[in-house]
């Protein structure tokens, strides 16, 4: 039996004139993601995308798994291809749906007649197929309101399709339709989740990681790459910049008052990130900060980190509790990596009494002995790039 994958667009159906653009981006993203599953043909019609495998050994299950991680998809399912003929539809439906219906107690049949020339009307299609399924699966009952399984018959231009329940897609908007932004990524729980949240709204991602060897190890960098791989399964390829941060931290430790260490460090991170972003067509910064979570995430602390940059700082986790963040972290399979012990540059030189109500003037005063521009230029010149997918 020939099987295909049907994909229903998500929110992008709302986008009016932009719709074609959104659909084309979605199709491009799907093609990229399925490139190593085997050869296939991809077509769109009426907010549905059809994927038809062209090889016997097309990796069908893996393809479904990857489609579940493409943003811009509301739902998807496998479907059996039939002739546009009730005899063929009925004879294929029993073997095709056997596994699904054997595990259900109630069902209903729905028909979608895109081809209005098909001789049977929708209620007749439902009655004929429903009756046949009841004869073959005697344990089943019909429930039109809340069935375990909805069997759908679609009558299209050239073929008919039979399918069971749709699987929920990843939702959101196709990556690339909202432009590009840079995630400041640590090895913690929050920043990979923040990256995922913004990719979900259509942003393509660059990533920036600050490393302070020998205070932080190569293992910490590896961890960041593993976390980004989990995000990239959803966002597509991420360009990672690893910025050497040791000298900056040592200079801060030498030249700034201790209670301002973290704030000055974060201001340096933001300045460097903005500069790297402007060089790489990235229009905003993303962080994993959540209001009040730690001393550097109070409103006054966020204010003094924001004032050093002239681009939006997106903080998708700002209103979330830790347990809400952990749910997403587990869902994207990042949690077990995030909780591995590691040193982050933030944990090196942590002040005993961090300032929780800093003012901009106090920060500027604390930074006055730092060669800010010199340190930034040196760090950017020694930045190392790689691609994560
Ligand atoms: P996370 O779980 O993401 O590490 P956190 O709650 O531990 O966040 P902080 O360590 O204060 O919070 O960091 C706040 C944000 O600053 C992080 O979410 C991340 O966006 C950014 N950040 C922290 N450390 C680094 C780093 N070494 N490189 C790049 N960005 C960082
Ligand atoms: Mg952290």
mmCIF file of C-alpha atoms and ligand atoms in Angstrom:
data_model
loop_
_atom_site.group_PDB
_atom_site.id
_atom_site.type_symbol
_atom_site.label_atom_id
_atom_site.label_comp_id
_atom_site.label_asym_id
_atom_site.label_seq_id
_atom_site.Cartn_x
_atom_site.Cartn_y
_atom_site.Cartn_z
ATOM 1 C CA UNK A 1 0.000 0.000 0.000
ATOM 2 C CA UNK A 2 1.346 3.388 -0.936
ATOM 3 C CA UNK A 3 1.667 5.825 1.957
ATOM 4 C CA UNK A 4 2.283 9.558 2.025
ATOM 5 C CA UNK A 5 2.601 12.226 4.722
ATOM 6 C CA UNK A 6 0.013 14.999 4.967
ATOM 7 C CA UNK A 7 0.946 18.222 6.717
ATOM 8 C CA UNK A 8 -1.480 20.927 7.850
ATOM 9 C CA UNK A 9 -0.087 24.440 8.070
ATOM 10 C CA UNK A 10 -0.291 26.187 11.406
ATOM 11 C CA UNK A 11 -0.898 29.817 12.233
ATOM 12 C CA UNK A 12 0.530 30.902 8.909
ATOM 13 C CA UNK A 13 -2.871 30.501 7.246
ATOM 14 C CA UNK A 14 -3.691 33.783 8.982
ATOM 15 C CA UNK A 15 -1.005 35.745 7.228
ATOM 16 C CA UNK A 16 -3.016 37.159 4.317
ATOM 17 C CA UNK A 17 -0.837 38.326 1.455
ATOM 18 C CA UNK A 18 2.287 36.930 3.101
ATOM 19 C CA UNK A 19 0.851 33.470 3.024
ATOM 20 C CA UNK A 20 2.737 32.283 -0.045
ATOM 21 C CA UNK A 21 5.982 33.525 1.390
ATOM 22 C CA UNK A 22 5.315 31.702 4.664
ATOM 23 C CA UNK A 23 4.337 28.493 2.889
ATOM 24 C CA UNK A 24 7.404 28.602 0.665
ATOM 25 C CA UNK A 25 9.665 29.050 3.696
ATOM 26 C CA UNK A 26 7.922 26.167 5.445
ATOM 27 C CA UNK A 27 8.377 23.922 2.405
ATOM 28 C CA UNK A 28 12.042 24.896 2.153
ATOM 29 C CA UNK A 29 12.525 24.062 5.844
ATOM 30 C CA UNK A 30 10.783 20.687 5.482
ATOM 31 C CA UNK A 31 12.902 19.823 2.428
ATOM 32 C CA UNK A 32 16.105 20.627 4.318
ATOM 33 C CA UNK A 33 15.055 18.638 7.359
ATOM 34 C CA UNK A 34 14.077 15.546 5.357
ATOM 35 C CA UNK A 35 17.029 15.686 2.959
ATOM 36 C CA UNK A 36 18.704 12.613 4.489
ATOM 37 C CA UNK A 37 15.515 10.510 4.760
ATOM 38 C CA UNK A 38 15.472 9.544 1.056
ATOM 39 C CA UNK A 39 13.986 10.975 -2.137
ATOM 40 C CA UNK A 40 10.491 12.479 -2.000
ATOM 41 C CA UNK A 41 8.170 14.842 -3.827
ATOM 42 C CA UNK A 42 6.579 17.777 -2.018
ATOM 43 C CA UNK A 43 3.426 19.626 -3.141
ATOM 44 C CA UNK A 44 1.041 22.104 -1.574
ATOM 45 C CA UNK A 45 -2.685 22.546 -2.063
ATOM 46 C CA UNK A 46 -5.246 24.344 0.121
ATOM 47 C CA UNK A 47 -3.173 24.696 3.322
ATOM 48 C CA UNK A 48 -2.072 21.075 3.087
ATOM 49 C CA UNK A 49 1.420 19.929 2.141
ATOM 50 C CA UNK A 50 1.805 16.476 0.593
ATOM 51 C CA UNK A 51 5.009 14.492 0.908
ATOM 52 C CA UNK A 52 5.223 11.504 -1.410
ATOM 53 C CA UNK A 53 8.223 9.186 -0.946
ATOM 54 C CA UNK A 54 9.883 8.202 -4.221
ATOM 55 C CA UNK A 55 12.018 5.334 -2.851
ATOM 56 C CA UNK A 56 11.018 2.018 -1.314
ATOM 57 C CA UNK A 57 13.462 2.564 1.553
ATOM 58 C CA UNK A 58 12.391 6.118 2.394
ATOM 59 C CA UNK A 59 12.877 6.513 6.189
ATOM 60 C CA UNK A 60 9.200 7.095 6.896
ATOM 61 C CA UNK A 61 9.219 7.000 10.701
ATOM 62 C CA UNK A 62 12.287 9.214 10.954
ATOM 63 C CA UNK A 63 10.690 11.664 8.529
ATOM 64 C CA UNK A 64 7.554 11.838 10.732
ATOM 65 C CA UNK A 65 9.746 12.366 13.784
ATOM 66 C CA UNK A 66 11.554 15.272 12.124
ATOM 67 C CA UNK A 67 8.333 16.826 10.817
ATOM 68 C CA UNK A 68 7.133 16.897 14.436
ATOM 69 C CA UNK A 69 9.946 19.375 15.120
ATOM 70 C CA UNK A 70 9.361 21.773 12.228
ATOM 71 C CA UNK A 71 7.781 25.062 13.334
ATOM 72 C CA UNK A 72 4.795 26.307 11.333
ATOM 73 C CA UNK A 73 2.993 22.939 11.313
ATOM 74 C CA UNK A 74 -0.309 22.521 13.154
ATOM 75 C CA UNK A 75 -0.715 18.800 12.546
ATOM 76 C CA UNK A 76 0.512 15.935 10.399
ATOM 77 C CA UNK A 77 -0.252 12.314 9.735
ATOM 78 C CA UNK A 78 0.443 9.363 7.502
ATOM 79 C CA UNK A 79 -2.188 8.580 4.880
ATOM 80 C CA UNK A 80 -2.917 5.724 2.502
ATOM 81 C CA UNK A 81 -3.216 6.560 -1.202
ATOM 82 C CA UNK A 82 -6.296 5.109 -2.944
ATOM 83 C CA UNK A 83 -8.003 5.289 -6.322
ATOM 84 C CA UNK A 84 -10.905 7.723 -6.441
ATOM 85 C CA UNK A 85 -13.287 4.839 -6.175
ATOM 86 C CA UNK A 86 -15.286 3.583 -3.157
ATOM 87 C CA UNK A 87 -14.378 -0.070 -3.784
ATOM 88 C CA UNK A 88 -10.684 0.715 -3.565
ATOM 89 C CA UNK A 89 -11.145 3.017 -0.550
ATOM 90 C CA UNK A 90 -13.145 0.407 1.325
ATOM 91 C CA UNK A 91 -10.869 -2.522 0.513
ATOM 92 C CA UNK A 92 -7.725 -0.655 1.576
ATOM 93 C CA UNK A 93 -9.186 0.869 4.720
ATOM 94 C CA UNK A 94 -9.459 -2.361 6.729
ATOM 95 C CA UNK A 95 -5.800 -3.487 6.533
ATOM 96 C CA UNK A 96 -4.531 0.101 6.626
ATOM 97 C CA UNK A 97 -6.448 1.091 9.753
ATOM 98 C CA UNK A 98 -6.326 -2.292 11.544
ATOM 99 C CA UNK A 99 -3.669 -1.418 14.146
ATOM 100 C CA UNK A 100 -5.240 1.915 14.979
ATOM 101 C CA UNK A 101 -8.815 0.680 15.170
ATOM 102 C CA UNK A 102 -7.946 -2.443 17.168
ATOM 103 C CA UNK A 103 -6.668 -0.086 19.866
ATOM 104 C CA UNK A 104 -9.750 2.161 19.837
ATOM 105 C CA UNK A 105 -13.219 1.787 21.282
ATOM 106 C CA UNK A 106 -15.041 4.502 19.387
ATOM 107 C CA UNK A 107 -14.639 6.106 15.971
ATOM 108 C CA UNK A 108 -16.301 8.266 13.385
ATOM 109 C CA UNK A 109 -15.726 8.772 9.669
ATOM 110 C CA UNK A 110 -15.326 12.205 8.081
ATOM 111 C CA UNK A 111 -15.206 12.915 4.366
ATOM 112 C CA UNK A 112 -13.629 15.884 2.606
ATOM 113 C CA UNK A 113 -14.632 16.233 -1.000
ATOM 114 C CA UNK A 114 -12.194 18.680 -2.581
ATOM 115 C CA UNK A 115 -13.273 17.209 -5.934
ATOM 116 C CA UNK A 116 -16.972 17.995 -6.130
ATOM 117 C CA UNK A 117 -17.390 15.753 -9.185
ATOM 118 C CA UNK A 118 -16.953 12.645 -7.094
ATOM 119 C CA UNK A 119 -20.247 10.748 -7.456
ATOM 120 C CA UNK A 120 -20.910 10.184 -3.748
ATOM 121 C CA UNK A 121 -21.678 13.046 -1.373
ATOM 122 C CA UNK A 122 -19.825 13.256 1.949
ATOM 123 C CA UNK A 123 -22.580 11.654 4.118
ATOM 124 C CA UNK A 124 -22.772 8.709 1.707
ATOM 125 C CA UNK A 125 -19.007 8.186 1.801
ATOM 126 C CA UNK A 126 -19.125 8.212 5.621
ATOM 127 C CA UNK A 127 -22.041 5.790 5.743
ATOM 128 C CA UNK A 128 -20.519 3.276 3.336
ATOM 129 C CA UNK A 129 -17.058 3.294 4.893
ATOM 130 C CA UNK A 130 -18.384 3.492 8.480
ATOM 131 C CA UNK A 131 -20.669 0.520 7.916
ATOM 132 C CA UNK A 132 -17.851 -1.500 6.438
ATOM 133 C CA UNK A 133 -15.515 -0.727 9.350
ATOM 134 C CA UNK A 134 -18.214 -1.673 11.894
ATOM 135 C CA UNK A 135 -18.626 -5.048 10.139
ATOM 136 C CA UNK A 136 -14.879 -5.698 10.273
ATOM 137 C CA UNK A 137 -14.124 -4.367 13.757
ATOM 138 C CA UNK A 138 -17.016 -5.671 15.814
ATOM 139 C CA UNK A 139 -15.774 -4.120 19.095
ATOM 140 C CA UNK A 140 -16.097 -0.574 17.681
ATOM 141 C CA UNK A 141 -18.887 1.891 18.377
ATOM 142 C CA UNK A 142 -19.610 5.121 16.542
ATOM 143 C CA UNK A 143 -19.210 8.324 18.565
ATOM 144 C CA UNK A 144 -19.623 11.473 16.492
ATOM 145 C CA UNK A 145 -18.825 13.876 19.357
ATOM 146 C CA UNK A 146 -15.714 12.555 21.037
ATOM 147 C CA UNK A 147 -14.351 9.539 19.154
ATOM 148 C CA UNK A 148 -11.035 7.852 19.982
ATOM 149 C CA UNK A 149 -10.269 7.797 16.277
ATOM 150 C CA UNK A 150 -11.519 9.990 13.461
ATOM 151 C CA UNK A 151 -11.060 8.267 10.110
ATOM 152 C CA UNK A 152 -10.857 10.868 7.365
ATOM 153 C CA UNK A 153 -11.371 10.225 3.666
ATOM 154 C CA UNK A 154 -10.119 12.999 1.401
ATOM 155 C CA UNK A 155 -11.164 13.067 -2.234
ATOM 156 C CA UNK A 156 -8.586 15.163 -4.069
ATOM 157 C CA UNK A 157 -7.710 15.920 -7.715
ATOM 158 C CA UNK A 158 -5.962 12.723 -8.676
ATOM 159 C CA UNK A 159 -6.328 10.432 -5.673
ATOM 160 C CA UNK A 160 -8.232 9.708 -2.531
ATOM 161 C CA UNK A 161 -6.555 9.367 0.867
ATOM 162 C CA UNK A 162 -7.523 7.549 4.043
ATOM 163 C CA UNK A 163 -6.057 8.646 7.334
ATOM 164 C CA UNK A 164 -6.601 8.310 11.088
ATOM 165 C CA UNK A 165 -6.017 10.972 13.781
ATOM 166 C CA UNK A 166 -3.614 13.802 13.116
ATOM 167 C CA UNK A 167 -0.593 14.239 15.357
ATOM 168 C CA UNK A 168 -0.091 17.687 16.907
ATOM 169 C CA UNK A 169 2.673 19.615 15.153
ATOM 170 C CA UNK A 170 5.256 21.873 16.799
ATOM 171 C CA UNK A 171 3.102 24.965 16.092
ATOM 172 C CA UNK A 172 4.640 28.420 15.782
ATOM 173 C CA UNK A 173 5.857 30.059 12.573
ATOM 174 C CA UNK A 174 8.356 28.772 9.983
ATOM 175 C CA UNK A 175 11.941 29.523 11.014
ATOM 176 C CA UNK A 176 13.267 32.369 8.883
ATOM 177 C CA UNK A 177 9.998 34.270 8.504
ATOM 178 C CA UNK A 178 10.796 36.560 11.450
ATOM 179 C CA UNK A 179 14.447 37.287 10.604
ATOM 180 C CA UNK A 180 17.487 36.356 12.659
ATOM 181 C CA UNK A 181 18.527 36.891 16.282
ATOM 182 C CA UNK A 182 21.404 35.836 18.558
ATOM 183 C CA UNK A 183 20.892 33.642 21.613
ATOM 184 C CA UNK A 184 23.381 34.167 24.443
ATOM 185 C CA UNK A 185 23.826 30.555 25.393
ATOM 186 C CA UNK A 186 25.276 29.195 28.629
ATOM 187 C CA UNK A 187 25.254 25.546 29.650
ATOM 188 C CA UNK A 188 22.297 26.072 31.973
ATOM 189 C CA UNK A 189 18.638 25.122 31.730
ATOM 190 C CA UNK A 190 17.226 28.485 30.703
ATOM 191 C CA UNK A 191 19.030 29.731 27.615
ATOM 192 C CA UNK A 192 18.386 26.654 25.373
ATOM 193 C CA UNK A 193 14.684 26.957 26.257
ATOM 194 C CA UNK A 194 14.768 30.685 25.411
ATOM 195 C CA UNK A 195 16.363 29.833 22.048
ATOM 196 C CA UNK A 196 13.667 27.266 21.316
ATOM 197 C CA UNK A 197 10.865 29.700 22.256
ATOM 198 C CA UNK A 198 12.108 32.363 19.830
ATOM 199 C CA UNK A 199 12.825 29.923 16.982
ATOM 200 C CA UNK A 200 9.211 28.871 17.453
ATOM 201 C CA UNK A 201 8.155 32.418 16.574
ATOM 202 C CA UNK A 202 10.021 32.198 13.276
ATOM 203 C CA UNK A 203 13.498 33.469 14.180
ATOM 204 C CA UNK A 204 16.579 31.941 12.642
ATOM 205 C CA UNK A 205 19.288 31.589 15.304
ATOM 206 C CA UNK A 206 22.877 32.576 15.785
ATOM 207 C CA UNK A 207 24.393 31.585 19.133
ATOM 208 C CA UNK A 208 27.046 33.304 21.223
ATOM 209 C CA UNK A 209 28.884 31.579 24.072
ATOM 210 C CA UNK A 210 31.430 33.211 26.381
ATOM 211 C CA UNK A 211 34.152 30.832 27.533
ATOM 212 C CA UNK A 212 36.779 31.494 30.168
ATOM 213 C CA UNK A 213 39.464 28.832 29.936
ATOM 214 C CA UNK A 214 41.145 27.608 32.086
ATOM 215 C CA UNK A 215 38.454 28.571 34.650
ATOM 216 C CA UNK A 216 35.910 26.887 32.360
ATOM 217 C CA UNK A 217 36.749 23.631 30.573
ATOM 218 C CA UNK A 218 36.400 22.342 27.033
ATOM 219 C CA UNK A 219 33.719 20.047 28.427
ATOM 220 C CA UNK A 220 31.585 23.111 29.146
ATOM 221 C CA UNK A 221 31.902 24.156 25.495
ATOM 222 C CA UNK A 222 30.992 20.650 24.373
ATOM 223 C CA UNK A 223 27.926 20.819 26.566
ATOM 224 C CA UNK A 224 26.843 24.065 24.900
ATOM 225 C CA UNK A 225 27.218 22.401 21.496
ATOM 226 C CA UNK A 226 25.152 19.407 22.605
ATOM 227 C CA UNK A 227 22.428 21.725 23.872
ATOM 228 C CA UNK A 228 22.433 23.644 20.604
ATOM 229 C CA UNK A 229 22.060 20.364 18.685
ATOM 230 C CA UNK A 230 18.810 19.772 20.575
ATOM 231 C CA UNK A 231 17.597 23.271 19.658
ATOM 232 C CA UNK A 232 18.777 22.881 16.046
ATOM 233 C CA UNK A 233 16.514 19.830 15.627
ATOM 234 C CA UNK A 234 13.743 22.462 15.704
ATOM 235 C CA UNK A 235 15.417 25.649 14.496
ATOM 236 C CA UNK A 236 17.630 24.278 11.728
ATOM 237 C CA UNK A 237 21.325 25.140 11.474
ATOM 238 C CA UNK A 238 22.701 27.490 14.147
ATOM 239 C CA UNK A 239 25.871 29.495 13.663
ATOM 240 C CA UNK A 240 27.817 29.443 16.947
ATOM 241 C CA UNK A 241 30.413 32.013 18.022
ATOM 242 C CA UNK A 242 32.627 31.096 20.982
ATOM 243 C CA UNK A 243 34.066 34.278 22.467
ATOM 244 C CA UNK A 244 37.167 34.117 24.713
ATOM 245 C CA UNK A 245 36.195 35.872 27.926
ATOM 246 C CA UNK A 246 39.053 35.084 30.325
ATOM 247 C CA UNK A 247 40.952 38.331 29.961
ATOM 248 C CA UNK A 248 37.811 40.409 30.331
ATOM 249 C CA UNK A 249 36.868 38.622 33.543
ATOM 250 C CA UNK A 250 40.376 38.986 34.938
ATOM 251 C CA UNK A 251 40.388 42.689 34.091
ATOM 252 C CA UNK A 252 36.987 43.110 35.759
ATOM 253 C CA UNK A 253 38.268 41.304 38.857
ATOM 254 C CA UNK A 254 41.312 43.544 38.938
ATOM 255 C CA UNK A 255 39.668 46.899 38.175
ATOM 256 C CA UNK A 256 36.041 46.902 39.366
ATOM 257 C CA UNK A 257 34.371 46.829 42.804
ATOM 258 C CA UNK A 258 33.453 43.272 43.737
ATOM 259 C CA UNK A 259 29.701 43.813 44.138
ATOM 260 C CA UNK A 260 29.601 44.952 40.471
ATOM 261 C CA UNK A 261 31.500 41.954 38.985
ATOM 262 C CA UNK A 262 28.422 40.200 37.607
ATOM 263 C CA UNK A 263 26.753 43.351 36.298
ATOM 264 C CA UNK A 264 29.873 44.610 34.528
ATOM 265 C CA UNK A 265 30.433 41.134 33.099
ATOM 266 C CA UNK A 266 26.882 41.034 31.764
ATOM 267 C CA UNK A 267 27.261 44.496 30.261
ATOM 268 C CA UNK A 268 30.426 43.342 28.501
ATOM 269 C CA UNK A 269 28.587 40.255 27.194
ATOM 270 C CA UNK A 270 25.805 42.436 25.834
ATOM 271 C CA UNK A 271 28.161 44.891 24.127
ATOM 272 C CA UNK A 272 30.130 42.095 22.437
ATOM 273 C CA UNK A 273 26.942 40.263 21.454
ATOM 274 C CA UNK A 274 25.496 43.378 19.842
ATOM 275 C CA UNK A 275 28.660 43.944 17.842
ATOM 276 C CA UNK A 276 28.833 40.318 16.684
ATOM 277 C CA UNK A 277 25.141 40.432 15.803
ATOM 278 C CA UNK A 278 25.441 43.550 13.664
ATOM 279 C CA UNK A 279 28.262 41.892 11.730
ATOM 280 C CA UNK A 280 26.064 38.819 11.080
ATOM 281 C CA UNK A 281 22.691 40.308 10.139
ATOM 282 C CA UNK A 282 21.145 39.424 13.426
ATOM 283 C CA UNK A 283 18.591 41.972 14.621
ATOM 284 C CA UNK A 284 18.055 41.181 18.295
ATOM 285 C CA UNK A 285 19.616 39.474 21.314
ATOM 286 C CA UNK A 286 17.898 36.641 23.195
ATOM 287 C CA UNK A 287 18.666 35.683 26.806
ATOM 288 C CA UNK A 288 17.294 33.086 29.219
ATOM 289 C CA UNK A 289 16.621 35.571 31.992
ATOM 290 C CA UNK A 290 13.558 35.277 34.197
ATOM 291 C CA UNK A 291 12.503 38.153 36.435
ATOM 292 C CA UNK A 292 13.868 37.899 39.958
ATOM 293 C CA UNK A 293 15.477 34.463 39.465
ATOM 294 C CA UNK A 294 18.900 35.690 40.612
ATOM 295 C CA UNK A 295 20.464 39.013 41.662
ATOM 296 C CA UNK A 296 21.382 39.967 38.085
ATOM 297 C CA UNK A 297 17.772 39.457 36.961
ATOM 298 C CA UNK A 298 16.023 42.143 39.018
ATOM 299 C CA UNK A 299 14.429 44.980 37.091
ATOM 300 C CA UNK A 300 17.198 47.492 37.945
ATOM 301 C CA UNK A 301 19.833 44.896 36.942
ATOM 302 C CA UNK A 302 18.076 44.194 33.624
ATOM 303 C CA UNK A 303 17.871 47.959 33.032
ATOM 304 C CA UNK A 304 21.613 48.480 33.381
ATOM 305 C CA UNK A 305 22.363 45.531 31.093
ATOM 306 C CA UNK A 306 19.913 46.823 28.463
ATOM 307 C CA UNK A 307 21.263 50.388 28.377
ATOM 308 C CA UNK A 308 24.563 49.314 26.803
ATOM 309 C CA UNK A 309 22.858 47.957 23.664
ATOM 310 C CA UNK A 310 20.831 49.486 20.864
ATOM 311 C CA UNK A 311 18.871 46.478 19.715
ATOM 312 C CA UNK A 312 15.904 44.665 21.249
ATOM 313 C CA UNK A 313 16.754 42.146 23.979
ATOM 314 C CA UNK A 314 14.187 39.337 23.811
ATOM 315 C CA UNK A 315 13.617 37.484 27.069
ATOM 316 C CA UNK A 316 10.919 34.890 26.377
ATOM 317 C CA UNK A 317 11.246 33.343 29.871
ATOM 318 C CA UNK A 318 10.837 36.637 31.730
ATOM 319 C CA UNK A 319 7.449 35.707 33.196
ATOM 320 C CA UNK A 320 7.974 31.972 33.616
ATOM 321 C CA UNK A 321 8.602 29.988 36.789
ATOM 322 C CA UNK A 322 11.485 27.519 36.878
ATOM 323 C CA UNK A 323 9.129 24.518 36.729
ATOM 324 C CA UNK A 324 7.462 25.900 33.602
ATOM 325 C CA UNK A 325 10.897 26.296 32.014
ATOM 326 C CA UNK A 326 11.869 22.746 33.026
ATOM 327 C CA UNK A 327 8.778 21.320 31.286
ATOM 328 C CA UNK A 328 9.977 22.782 27.973
ATOM 329 C CA UNK A 329 13.590 21.786 28.687
ATOM 330 C CA UNK A 330 12.485 18.156 29.096
ATOM 331 C CA UNK A 331 10.209 18.316 26.076
ATOM 332 C CA UNK A 332 13.101 19.334 23.820
ATOM 333 C CA UNK A 333 15.346 16.704 25.427
ATOM 334 C CA UNK A 334 17.825 19.281 26.737
ATOM 335 C CA UNK A 335 17.264 18.863 30.485
ATOM 336 C CA UNK A 336 19.570 15.880 31.070
ATOM 337 C CA UNK A 337 22.397 17.728 29.319
ATOM 338 C CA UNK A 338 21.745 21.004 31.154
ATOM 339 C CA UNK A 339 21.914 19.431 34.617
ATOM 340 C CA UNK A 340 25.332 17.877 34.055
ATOM 341 C CA UNK A 341 27.748 19.669 36.362
ATOM 342 C CA UNK A 342 29.821 22.350 34.650
ATOM 343 C CA UNK A 343 31.421 25.678 35.296
ATOM 344 C CA UNK A 344 29.997 28.718 33.538
ATOM 345 C CA UNK A 345 31.952 31.925 33.273
ATOM 346 C CA UNK A 346 29.174 33.473 35.397
ATOM 347 C CA UNK A 347 30.152 31.254 38.317
ATOM 348 C CA UNK A 348 33.803 32.325 38.136
ATOM 349 C CA UNK A 349 34.416 35.469 40.245
ATOM 350 C CA UNK A 350 30.897 35.525 41.702
ATOM 351 C CA UNK A 351 30.551 38.414 44.160
ATOM 352 C CA UNK A 352 29.555 37.572 47.744
ATOM 353 C CA UNK A 353 27.050 40.433 47.815
ATOM 354 C CA UNK A 354 25.911 41.164 44.278
ATOM 355 C CA UNK A 355 24.271 44.516 43.741
ATOM 356 C CA UNK A 356 20.510 44.056 43.246
ATOM 357 C CA UNK A 357 19.539 47.738 42.764
ATOM 358 C CA UNK A 358 22.284 49.146 40.617
ATOM 359 C CA UNK A 359 21.966 52.458 38.792
ATOM 360 C CA UNK A 360 23.428 53.251 35.398
ATOM 361 C CA UNK A 361 25.734 55.876 36.953
ATOM 362 C CA UNK A 362 27.076 53.368 39.495
ATOM 363 C CA UNK A 363 27.821 50.870 36.699
ATOM 364 C CA UNK A 364 29.604 53.497 34.632
ATOM 365 C CA UNK A 365 31.638 54.478 37.679
ATOM 366 C CA UNK A 366 32.472 50.803 38.350
ATOM 367 C CA UNK A 367 33.705 50.403 34.755
ATOM 368 C CA UNK A 368 35.779 53.565 34.575
ATOM 369 C CA UNK A 369 39.169 51.817 34.798
ATOM 370 C CA UNK A 370 38.341 49.240 32.105
ATOM 371 C CA UNK A 371 39.571 49.605 28.520
ATOM 372 C CA UNK A 372 36.120 48.610 27.272
ATOM 373 C CA UNK A 373 36.651 49.104 23.513
ATOM 374 C CA UNK A 374 40.111 47.517 23.532
ATOM 375 C CA UNK A 375 38.886 44.439 25.415
ATOM 376 C CA UNK A 376 35.861 44.065 23.115
ATOM 377 C CA UNK A 377 37.930 44.300 19.924
ATOM 378 C CA UNK A 378 40.432 41.749 21.192
ATOM 379 C CA UNK A 379 37.708 39.274 22.205
ATOM 380 C CA UNK A 380 35.938 39.608 18.851
ATOM 381 C CA UNK A 381 39.166 39.139 16.918
ATOM 382 C CA UNK A 382 39.784 35.837 18.736
ATOM 383 C CA UNK A 383 36.196 34.530 18.388
ATOM 384 C CA UNK A 384 35.859 31.046 16.880
ATOM 385 C CA UNK A 385 32.893 30.089 14.662
ATOM 386 C CA UNK A 386 31.243 26.765 13.912
ATOM 387 C CA UNK A 387 27.928 25.455 12.589
ATOM 388 C CA UNK A 388 25.623 23.262 14.649
ATOM 389 C CA UNK A 389 22.883 21.163 13.091
HETATM 390 P P1 LIG B 1 20.969 29.746 32.148
HETATM 391 O O1 LIG B 1 20.218 28.613 32.726
HETATM 392 O O2 LIG B 1 20.580 30.024 30.725
HETATM 393 O O3 LIG B 1 22.451 29.634 32.373
HETATM 394 P P2 LIG B 1 20.730 31.332 34.465
HETATM 395 O O4 LIG B 1 19.417 31.347 35.117
HETATM 396 O O5 LIG B 1 21.796 30.464 35.003
HETATM 397 O O6 LIG B 1 20.500 31.026 32.925
HETATM 398 P P3 LIG B 1 22.601 33.529 34.409
HETATM 399 O O7 LIG B 1 23.707 32.586 34.597
HETATM 400 O O8 LIG B 1 22.481 34.737 35.259
HETATM 401 O O9 LIG B 1 21.172 32.842 34.481
HETATM 402 O O10 LIG B 1 22.591 34.023 32.923
HETATM 403 C C1 LIG B 1 21.543 34.770 32.413
HETATM 404 C C2 LIG B 1 21.573 34.693 30.895
HETATM 405 O O11 LIG B 1 22.818 35.220 30.438
HETATM 406 C C3 LIG B 1 21.528 33.271 30.382
HETATM 407 O O12 LIG B 1 20.220 32.789 30.265
HETATM 408 C C4 LIG B 1 22.214 33.431 29.043
HETATM 409 O O13 LIG B 1 21.315 33.959 28.079
HETATM 410 C C5 LIG B 1 23.274 34.475 29.344
HETATM 411 N N1 LIG B 1 24.563 33.827 29.697
HETATM 412 C C6 LIG B 1 25.007 33.433 30.903
HETATM 413 N N2 LIG B 1 26.235 32.862 30.813
HETATM 414 C C7 LIG B 1 26.586 32.900 29.514
HETATM 415 C C8 LIG B 1 27.735 32.483 28.766
HETATM 416 N N3 LIG B 1 28.759 31.890 29.338
HETATM 417 N N4 LIG B 1 27.745 32.705 27.436
HETATM 418 C C9 LIG B 1 26.689 33.309 26.834
HETATM 419 N N5 LIG B 1 25.587 33.710 27.473
HETATM 420 C C10 LIG B 1 25.516 33.524 28.805
HETATM 421 MG MG1 LIG B 2 23.663 30.180 34.013
#
